[in-house]
Amino acid sequence: MGNHCTRSSCCRKVWSYICCCSSLNKTQAKSQKGSCFVKGKVHPVSRMEKWEEKITEANSNGKILVVNFKASWCLPCRKMAPIYQELASTYTSMIFVTIDVEELAEFSNEWNVEATPTVVFLKDGRQMDKLVGGDAAELQKKTAAAADLLLRQS
């Protein structure tokens, strides 16, 4: 199936059966949903109000917003989750968020997300880079490049 999932019904059906095997248990998921935003943390965005909060925070502080569009049924998304968390812990000058493509389907479509995972890098509300698929090395490379850009601009 490759290193990404399309949003086709076939992929959803296959991966929905293994959704219960996710590395994030229900208690952890509940605690993350209700938590406040902290540096070095991946912030789940499930409502447009939270999106507006994060984009405003990034824009007003000159930060890069790293947006991971994912799906619970997508195996490459789950494989990338610990790497994405590690990047958030390493690059605390950037804001890392996740958006479930099914929770915010219309919003995901506005960003032309056709496969998961899709990671979009935003600076001043504009897309500066994009990665489609679960390529950990490429995600690390693009994140480091974004961090370098921030350093050069400061």
Short mmCIF file of N, CA and C in Angstrom, two decimals:
data_model
loop_
_atom_site.label_atom_id
_atom_site.label_comp_id
_atom_site.label_asym_id
_atom_site.label_seq_id
_atom_site.Cartn_x
_atom_site.Cartn_y
_atom_site.Cartn_z
N MET A 1 0.82 -1.19 0.00
CA MET A 1 0.00 0.00 0.00
C MET A 1 0.86 1.25 0.00
N GLY A 2 2.17 1.14 0.26
CA GLY A 2 3.04 2.30 0.22
C GLY A 2 3.13 2.99 1.55
N ASN A 3 3.66 4.21 1.50
CA ASN A 3 3.88 4.94 2.74
C ASN A 3 2.84 6.02 2.97
N HIS A 4 1.69 5.88 2.35
CA HIS A 4 0.57 6.80 2.61
C HIS A 4 -0.74 6.08 2.33
N CYS A 5 -1.82 6.67 2.82
CA CYS A 5 -3.15 6.12 2.58
C CYS A 5 -3.96 7.15 1.83
N THR A 6 -4.66 6.70 0.79
CA THR A 6 -5.60 7.59 0.15
C THR A 6 -6.88 7.56 0.96
N ARG A 7 -7.71 8.53 0.73
CA ARG A 7 -8.94 8.60 1.51
C ARG A 7 -10.05 7.79 0.87
N SER A 8 -9.68 6.73 0.17
CA SER A 8 -10.69 5.87 -0.44
C SER A 8 -11.34 4.98 0.61
N SER A 9 -12.53 4.52 0.30
CA SER A 9 -13.25 3.68 1.25
C SER A 9 -12.53 2.35 1.48
N CYS A 10 -11.84 1.84 0.47
CA CYS A 10 -11.12 0.58 0.62
C CYS A 10 -10.07 0.69 1.71
N CYS A 11 -9.26 1.72 1.65
CA CYS A 11 -8.21 1.91 2.66
C CYS A 11 -8.82 2.09 4.04
N ARG A 12 -9.88 2.89 4.14
CA ARG A 12 -10.52 3.12 5.44
C ARG A 12 -11.02 1.81 6.02
N LYS A 13 -11.64 0.97 5.19
CA LYS A 13 -12.18 -0.29 5.68
C LYS A 13 -11.07 -1.21 6.19
N VAL A 14 -9.98 -1.30 5.42
CA VAL A 14 -8.88 -2.18 5.82
C VAL A 14 -8.28 -1.71 7.13
N TRP A 15 -7.98 -0.43 7.24
CA TRP A 15 -7.28 0.06 8.42
C TRP A 15 -8.20 0.27 9.62
N SER A 16 -9.49 0.37 9.39
CA SER A 16 -10.39 0.52 10.54
C SER A 16 -10.37 -0.72 11.42
N TYR A 17 -10.07 -1.87 10.82
CA TYR A 17 -10.01 -3.10 11.59
C TYR A 17 -8.82 -3.14 12.54
N ILE A 18 -7.76 -2.42 12.22
CA ILE A 18 -6.60 -2.44 13.11
C ILE A 18 -6.49 -1.15 13.92
N CYS A 19 -7.48 -0.32 13.83
CA CYS A 19 -7.49 0.95 14.56
C CYS A 19 -7.32 0.72 16.07
N CYS A 20 -7.91 -0.33 16.58
CA CYS A 20 -7.85 -0.59 18.03
C CYS A 20 -6.44 -0.92 18.49
N CYS A 21 -5.54 -1.18 17.57
CA CYS A 21 -4.16 -1.52 17.92
C CYS A 21 -3.27 -0.28 17.97
N SER A 22 -3.84 0.89 17.89
CA SER A 22 -3.07 2.13 17.90
C SER A 22 -2.21 2.22 19.15
N SER A 23 -1.06 2.86 19.02
CA SER A 23 -0.15 3.00 20.17
C SER A 23 -0.69 4.00 21.19
N LEU A 24 -1.69 4.78 20.84
CA LEU A 24 -2.27 5.76 21.77
C LEU A 24 -3.52 5.15 22.38
N ASN A 25 -3.48 4.87 23.69
CA ASN A 25 -4.65 4.26 24.31
C ASN A 25 -5.72 5.31 24.59
N LYS A 26 -6.91 4.87 24.97
CA LYS A 26 -8.04 5.77 25.15
C LYS A 26 -7.80 6.79 26.26
N THR A 27 -7.16 6.40 27.33
CA THR A 27 -6.88 7.33 28.43
C THR A 27 -5.96 8.44 27.96
N GLN A 28 -4.91 8.08 27.22
CA GLN A 28 -3.99 9.08 26.69
C GLN A 28 -4.71 10.01 25.72
N ALA A 29 -5.55 9.47 24.87
CA ALA A 29 -6.27 10.28 23.90
C ALA A 29 -7.16 11.30 24.59
N LYS A 30 -7.87 10.88 25.64
CA LYS A 30 -8.74 11.80 26.37
C LYS A 30 -7.93 12.89 27.04
N SER A 31 -6.79 12.55 27.63
CA SER A 31 -5.99 13.55 28.32
C SER A 31 -5.39 14.54 27.33
N GLN A 32 -5.05 14.10 26.12
CA GLN A 32 -4.49 15.00 25.13
C GLN A 32 -5.55 15.95 24.60
N LYS A 33 -6.76 15.48 24.39
CA LYS A 33 -7.81 16.32 23.85
C LYS A 33 -8.14 17.49 24.76
N GLY A 34 -8.08 17.28 26.06
CA GLY A 34 -8.46 18.34 26.98
C GLY A 34 -7.28 19.15 27.50
N SER A 35 -6.09 18.87 27.00
CA SER A 35 -4.93 19.54 27.58
C SER A 35 -4.70 20.91 26.96
N CYS A 36 -3.93 21.72 27.70
CA CYS A 36 -3.60 23.04 27.20
C CYS A 36 -2.40 22.92 26.25
N PHE A 37 -2.11 23.99 25.53
CA PHE A 37 -1.02 23.96 24.57
C PHE A 37 0.30 24.22 25.27
N VAL A 38 1.28 23.34 25.05
CA VAL A 38 2.56 23.39 25.72
C VAL A 38 3.65 23.26 24.66
N LYS A 39 4.78 23.98 24.85
CA LYS A 39 5.91 23.86 23.95
C LYS A 39 6.38 22.41 23.89
N GLY A 40 6.78 21.96 22.72
CA GLY A 40 7.31 20.62 22.58
C GLY A 40 6.26 19.53 22.54
N LYS A 41 5.02 19.92 22.44
CA LYS A 41 3.90 18.97 22.45
C LYS A 41 3.19 19.03 21.11
N VAL A 42 2.65 17.91 20.70
CA VAL A 42 1.79 17.89 19.52
C VAL A 42 0.38 18.21 19.98
N HIS A 43 -0.22 19.20 19.36
CA HIS A 43 -1.54 19.68 19.76
C HIS A 43 -2.61 19.17 18.80
N PRO A 44 -3.51 18.31 19.26
CA PRO A 44 -4.60 17.86 18.39
C PRO A 44 -5.60 18.99 18.17
N VAL A 45 -5.99 19.17 16.94
CA VAL A 45 -6.96 20.20 16.58
C VAL A 45 -8.19 19.48 16.03
N SER A 46 -9.30 19.58 16.77
CA SER A 46 -10.52 18.90 16.35
C SER A 46 -11.67 19.87 16.10
N ARG A 47 -11.40 21.15 16.34
CA ARG A 47 -12.43 22.18 16.10
C ARG A 47 -11.77 23.38 15.42
N MET A 48 -12.51 24.10 14.64
CA MET A 48 -11.98 25.25 13.93
C MET A 48 -11.50 26.34 14.91
N GLU A 49 -12.11 26.44 16.07
CA GLU A 49 -11.68 27.43 17.06
C GLU A 49 -10.23 27.17 17.49
N LYS A 50 -9.89 25.90 17.67
CA LYS A 50 -8.51 25.55 18.05
C LYS A 50 -7.56 25.84 16.90
N TRP A 51 -8.01 25.59 15.67
CA TRP A 51 -7.18 25.91 14.51
C TRP A 51 -6.88 27.41 14.48
N GLU A 52 -7.91 28.21 14.64
CA GLU A 52 -7.74 29.67 14.64
C GLU A 52 -6.77 30.10 15.75
N GLU A 53 -6.89 29.48 16.90
CA GLU A 53 -6.00 29.79 18.03
C GLU A 53 -4.55 29.50 17.67
N LYS A 54 -4.28 28.34 17.08
CA LYS A 54 -2.92 27.93 16.76
C LYS A 54 -2.34 28.75 15.62
N ILE A 55 -3.12 29.04 14.59
CA ILE A 55 -2.60 29.81 13.46
C ILE A 55 -2.32 31.24 13.91
N THR A 56 -3.18 31.78 14.78
CA THR A 56 -2.97 33.12 15.31
C THR A 56 -1.71 33.16 16.17
N GLU A 57 -1.54 32.15 17.03
CA GLU A 57 -0.35 32.08 17.88
C GLU A 57 0.92 32.02 17.03
N ALA A 58 0.92 31.18 16.02
CA ALA A 58 2.09 31.05 15.15
C ALA A 58 2.38 32.36 14.42
N ASN A 59 1.36 32.96 13.84
CA ASN A 59 1.55 34.19 13.07
C ASN A 59 2.00 35.34 13.95
N SER A 60 1.41 35.49 15.11
CA SER A 60 1.75 36.63 15.98
C SER A 60 3.14 36.48 16.60
N ASN A 61 3.64 35.26 16.71
CA ASN A 61 4.96 35.03 17.31
C ASN A 61 6.04 34.70 16.28
N GLY A 62 5.69 34.81 14.98
CA GLY A 62 6.66 34.54 13.93
C GLY A 62 7.12 33.11 13.87
N LYS A 63 6.27 32.18 14.31
CA LYS A 63 6.63 30.76 14.35
C LYS A 63 6.12 30.03 13.10
N ILE A 64 6.72 28.90 12.86
CA ILE A 64 6.26 28.01 11.81
C ILE A 64 5.26 27.04 12.43
N LEU A 65 4.15 26.85 11.75
CA LEU A 65 3.12 25.90 12.18
C LEU A 65 3.26 24.66 11.32
N VAL A 66 3.47 23.53 11.96
CA VAL A 66 3.61 22.24 11.26
C VAL A 66 2.32 21.48 11.48
N VAL A 67 1.62 21.20 10.38
CA VAL A 67 0.28 20.60 10.45
C VAL A 67 0.33 19.19 9.86
N ASN A 68 0.01 18.21 10.69
CA ASN A 68 -0.01 16.81 10.27
C ASN A 68 -1.47 16.39 10.07
N PHE A 69 -1.88 16.25 8.81
CA PHE A 69 -3.21 15.73 8.49
C PHE A 69 -3.11 14.22 8.51
N LYS A 70 -3.90 13.59 9.38
CA LYS A 70 -3.79 12.15 9.59
C LYS A 70 -5.18 11.52 9.65
N ALA A 71 -5.20 10.20 9.76
CA ALA A 71 -6.45 9.46 9.94
C ALA A 71 -6.20 8.31 10.90
N SER A 72 -7.19 8.01 11.71
CA SER A 72 -7.03 6.95 12.71
C SER A 72 -6.82 5.58 12.07
N TRP A 73 -7.35 5.37 10.87
CA TRP A 73 -7.26 4.08 10.20
C TRP A 73 -6.00 3.94 9.35
N CYS A 74 -5.15 4.95 9.33
CA CYS A 74 -3.98 4.98 8.45
C CYS A 74 -2.73 4.46 9.18
N LEU A 75 -2.24 3.31 8.76
CA LEU A 75 -1.05 2.73 9.39
C LEU A 75 0.18 3.63 9.25
N PRO A 76 0.49 4.19 8.08
CA PRO A 76 1.65 5.09 8.01
C PRO A 76 1.53 6.29 8.96
N CYS A 77 0.31 6.77 9.18
CA CYS A 77 0.10 7.87 10.13
C CYS A 77 0.51 7.46 11.53
N ARG A 78 0.11 6.26 11.92
CA ARG A 78 0.43 5.78 13.26
C ARG A 78 1.92 5.50 13.40
N LYS A 79 2.54 5.04 12.32
CA LYS A 79 3.99 4.81 12.37
C LYS A 79 4.75 6.12 12.48
N MET A 80 4.21 7.18 11.90
CA MET A 80 4.88 8.49 11.94
C MET A 80 4.62 9.24 13.25
N ALA A 81 3.60 8.87 13.99
CA ALA A 81 3.21 9.62 15.21
C ALA A 81 4.36 9.79 16.20
N PRO A 82 5.12 8.74 16.56
CA PRO A 82 6.20 8.96 17.52
C PRO A 82 7.32 9.84 16.95
N ILE A 83 7.55 9.77 15.66
CA ILE A 83 8.57 10.61 15.03
C ILE A 83 8.12 12.06 15.05
N TYR A 84 6.84 12.28 14.76
CA TYR A 84 6.28 13.63 14.78
C TYR A 84 6.36 14.20 16.20
N GLN A 85 6.06 13.39 17.21
CA GLN A 85 6.17 13.82 18.61
C GLN A 85 7.61 14.16 18.96
N GLU A 86 8.53 13.34 18.51
CA GLU A 86 9.95 13.60 18.78
C GLU A 86 10.39 14.92 18.15
N LEU A 87 9.94 15.19 16.93
CA LEU A 87 10.26 16.45 16.28
C LEU A 87 9.69 17.63 17.05
N ALA A 88 8.47 17.49 17.54
CA ALA A 88 7.85 18.56 18.34
C ALA A 88 8.65 18.82 19.61
N SER A 89 9.19 17.77 20.22
CA SER A 89 10.00 17.92 21.43
C SER A 89 11.36 18.54 21.12
N THR A 90 11.89 18.26 19.94
CA THR A 90 13.20 18.78 19.54
C THR A 90 13.11 20.23 19.08
N TYR A 91 12.13 20.54 18.23
CA TYR A 91 12.00 21.87 17.64
C TYR A 91 10.90 22.66 18.35
N THR A 92 11.21 23.08 19.57
CA THR A 92 10.20 23.76 20.39
C THR A 92 9.90 25.18 19.92
N SER A 93 10.68 25.69 18.98
CA SER A 93 10.40 27.03 18.44
C SER A 93 9.30 26.99 17.38
N MET A 94 8.85 25.79 17.03
CA MET A 94 7.76 25.62 16.07
C MET A 94 6.55 25.04 16.80
N ILE A 95 5.38 25.20 16.19
CA ILE A 95 4.15 24.68 16.77
C ILE A 95 3.71 23.49 15.91
N PHE A 96 3.50 22.35 16.54
CA PHE A 96 3.10 21.12 15.85
C PHE A 96 1.66 20.79 16.21
N VAL A 97 0.83 20.58 15.19
CA VAL A 97 -0.56 20.19 15.41
C VAL A 97 -0.90 18.98 14.55
N THR A 98 -1.92 18.25 14.97
CA THR A 98 -2.47 17.17 14.15
C THR A 98 -3.94 17.45 13.89
N ILE A 99 -4.37 17.09 12.71
CA ILE A 99 -5.77 17.23 12.33
C ILE A 99 -6.23 15.91 11.73
N ASP A 100 -7.28 15.35 12.29
CA ASP A 100 -7.87 14.13 11.75
C ASP A 100 -8.71 14.52 10.54
N VAL A 101 -8.40 13.93 9.39
CA VAL A 101 -9.07 14.31 8.14
C VAL A 101 -10.56 13.98 8.14
N GLU A 102 -10.98 13.07 9.02
CA GLU A 102 -12.40 12.76 9.08
C GLU A 102 -13.14 13.68 10.03
N GLU A 103 -12.46 14.15 11.09
CA GLU A 103 -13.08 15.10 12.01
C GLU A 103 -13.27 16.47 11.36
N LEU A 104 -12.28 16.88 10.58
CA LEU A 104 -12.34 18.17 9.89
C LEU A 104 -12.18 17.94 8.38
N ALA A 105 -13.13 17.19 7.83
CA ALA A 105 -13.06 16.77 6.43
C ALA A 105 -13.07 17.96 5.47
N GLU A 106 -13.99 18.88 5.65
CA GLU A 106 -14.09 20.02 4.75
C GLU A 106 -12.81 20.86 4.80
N PHE A 107 -12.31 21.09 6.00
CA PHE A 107 -11.07 21.85 6.18
C PHE A 107 -9.90 21.13 5.51
N SER A 108 -9.81 19.82 5.67
CA SER A 108 -8.75 19.03 5.02
C SER A 108 -8.84 19.15 3.51
N ASN A 109 -10.05 19.14 2.98
CA ASN A 109 -10.22 19.30 1.54
C ASN A 109 -9.76 20.68 1.08
N GLU A 110 -9.99 21.70 1.89
CA GLU A 110 -9.53 23.06 1.55
C GLU A 110 -8.02 23.12 1.41
N TRP A 111 -7.31 22.27 2.14
CA TRP A 111 -5.86 22.21 2.07
C TRP A 111 -5.39 21.16 1.05
N ASN A 112 -6.31 20.64 0.24
CA ASN A 112 -6.00 19.67 -0.82
C ASN A 112 -5.31 18.42 -0.28
N VAL A 113 -5.79 17.94 0.85
CA VAL A 113 -5.24 16.71 1.42
C VAL A 113 -5.95 15.54 0.74
N GLU A 114 -5.19 14.80 -0.04
CA GLU A 114 -5.75 13.67 -0.78
C GLU A 114 -5.23 12.33 -0.27
N ALA A 115 -4.21 12.37 0.59
CA ALA A 115 -3.64 11.15 1.15
C ALA A 115 -3.13 11.49 2.56
N THR A 116 -3.04 10.46 3.38
CA THR A 116 -2.52 10.65 4.72
C THR A 116 -1.32 9.74 4.93
N PRO A 117 -0.34 10.16 5.70
CA PRO A 117 -0.24 11.48 6.29
C PRO A 117 0.18 12.53 5.26
N THR A 118 -0.29 13.74 5.48
CA THR A 118 0.17 14.91 4.74
C THR A 118 0.59 15.94 5.78
N VAL A 119 1.82 16.39 5.68
CA VAL A 119 2.34 17.39 6.62
C VAL A 119 2.58 18.68 5.85
N VAL A 120 1.99 19.76 6.36
CA VAL A 120 2.11 21.07 5.73
C VAL A 120 2.85 21.99 6.68
N PHE A 121 3.81 22.73 6.16
CA PHE A 121 4.58 23.71 6.93
C PHE A 121 4.08 25.09 6.54
N LEU A 122 3.64 25.86 7.55
CA LEU A 122 3.09 27.20 7.29
C LEU A 122 3.92 28.26 7.99
N LYS A 123 4.17 29.35 7.29
CA LYS A 123 4.82 30.52 7.87
C LYS A 123 3.96 31.72 7.48
N ASP A 124 3.55 32.49 8.47
CA ASP A 124 2.67 33.64 8.24
C ASP A 124 1.39 33.22 7.52
N GLY A 125 0.89 32.03 7.85
CA GLY A 125 -0.35 31.54 7.28
C GLY A 125 -0.25 31.00 5.87
N ARG A 126 0.96 31.01 5.30
CA ARG A 126 1.15 30.53 3.93
C ARG A 126 1.96 29.24 3.91
N GLN A 127 1.60 28.37 2.99
CA GLN A 127 2.30 27.10 2.86
C GLN A 127 3.71 27.34 2.33
N MET A 128 4.69 26.87 3.08
CA MET A 128 6.08 26.99 2.64
C MET A 128 6.66 25.65 2.19
N ASP A 129 6.03 24.55 2.61
CA ASP A 129 6.48 23.22 2.22
C ASP A 129 5.38 22.22 2.51
N LYS A 130 5.49 21.04 1.91
CA LYS A 130 4.48 20.00 2.09
C LYS A 130 5.12 18.64 1.87
N LEU A 131 4.70 17.67 2.65
CA LEU A 131 5.16 16.30 2.50
C LEU A 131 3.95 15.38 2.52
N VAL A 132 3.84 14.55 1.51
CA VAL A 132 2.76 13.57 1.44
C VAL A 132 3.39 12.19 1.59
N GLY A 133 2.91 11.45 2.59
CA GLY A 133 3.41 10.10 2.81
C GLY A 133 4.21 9.98 4.09
N GLY A 134 4.46 8.76 4.47
CA GLY A 134 5.13 8.47 5.74
C GLY A 134 6.62 8.28 5.60
N ASP A 135 7.31 9.24 5.01
CA ASP A 135 8.76 9.17 4.85
C ASP A 135 9.41 9.91 6.01
N ALA A 136 9.84 9.17 7.03
CA ALA A 136 10.39 9.76 8.25
C ALA A 136 11.62 10.61 7.98
N ALA A 137 12.53 10.12 7.14
CA ALA A 137 13.76 10.86 6.85
C ALA A 137 13.43 12.19 6.17
N GLU A 138 12.49 12.17 5.25
CA GLU A 138 12.10 13.41 4.55
C GLU A 138 11.41 14.39 5.50
N LEU A 139 10.59 13.87 6.41
CA LEU A 139 9.94 14.73 7.40
C LEU A 139 10.99 15.40 8.29
N GLN A 140 11.97 14.63 8.72
CA GLN A 140 13.03 15.19 9.56
C GLN A 140 13.83 16.25 8.79
N LYS A 141 14.10 15.98 7.53
CA LYS A 141 14.85 16.92 6.68
C LYS A 141 14.07 18.23 6.50
N LYS A 142 12.79 18.13 6.18
CA LYS A 142 11.98 19.32 5.96
C LYS A 142 11.79 20.12 7.26
N THR A 143 11.66 19.42 8.38
CA THR A 143 11.51 20.10 9.67
C THR A 143 12.79 20.84 10.03
N ALA A 144 13.93 20.21 9.82
CA ALA A 144 15.22 20.85 10.09
C ALA A 144 15.41 22.08 9.19
N ALA A 145 15.02 21.98 7.93
CA ALA A 145 15.12 23.11 7.00
C ALA A 145 14.24 24.27 7.46
N ALA A 146 13.04 23.96 7.94
CA ALA A 146 12.14 25.00 8.45
C ALA A 146 12.74 25.67 9.68
N ALA A 147 13.34 24.88 10.56
CA ALA A 147 13.97 25.43 11.76
C ALA A 147 15.15 26.33 11.38
N ASP A 148 15.92 25.92 10.38
CA ASP A 148 17.03 26.74 9.90
C ASP A 148 16.54 28.07 9.36
N LEU A 149 15.42 28.04 8.66
CA LEU A 149 14.83 29.27 8.13
C LEU A 149 14.47 30.22 9.28
N LEU A 150 13.88 29.67 10.34
CA LEU A 150 13.54 30.49 11.51
C LEU A 150 14.78 31.14 12.12
N LEU A 151 15.85 30.36 12.23
CA LEU A 151 17.09 30.88 12.81
C LEU A 151 17.67 32.01 11.97
N ARG A 152 17.65 31.84 10.65
CA ARG A 152 18.19 32.87 9.76
C ARG A 152 17.37 34.15 9.82
N GLN A 153 16.08 34.03 10.09
CA GLN A 153 15.20 35.21 10.12
C GLN A 153 15.24 35.93 11.45
N SER A 154 15.78 35.29 12.48
CA SER A 154 15.78 35.94 13.81
C SER A 154 17.03 36.74 14.05
#
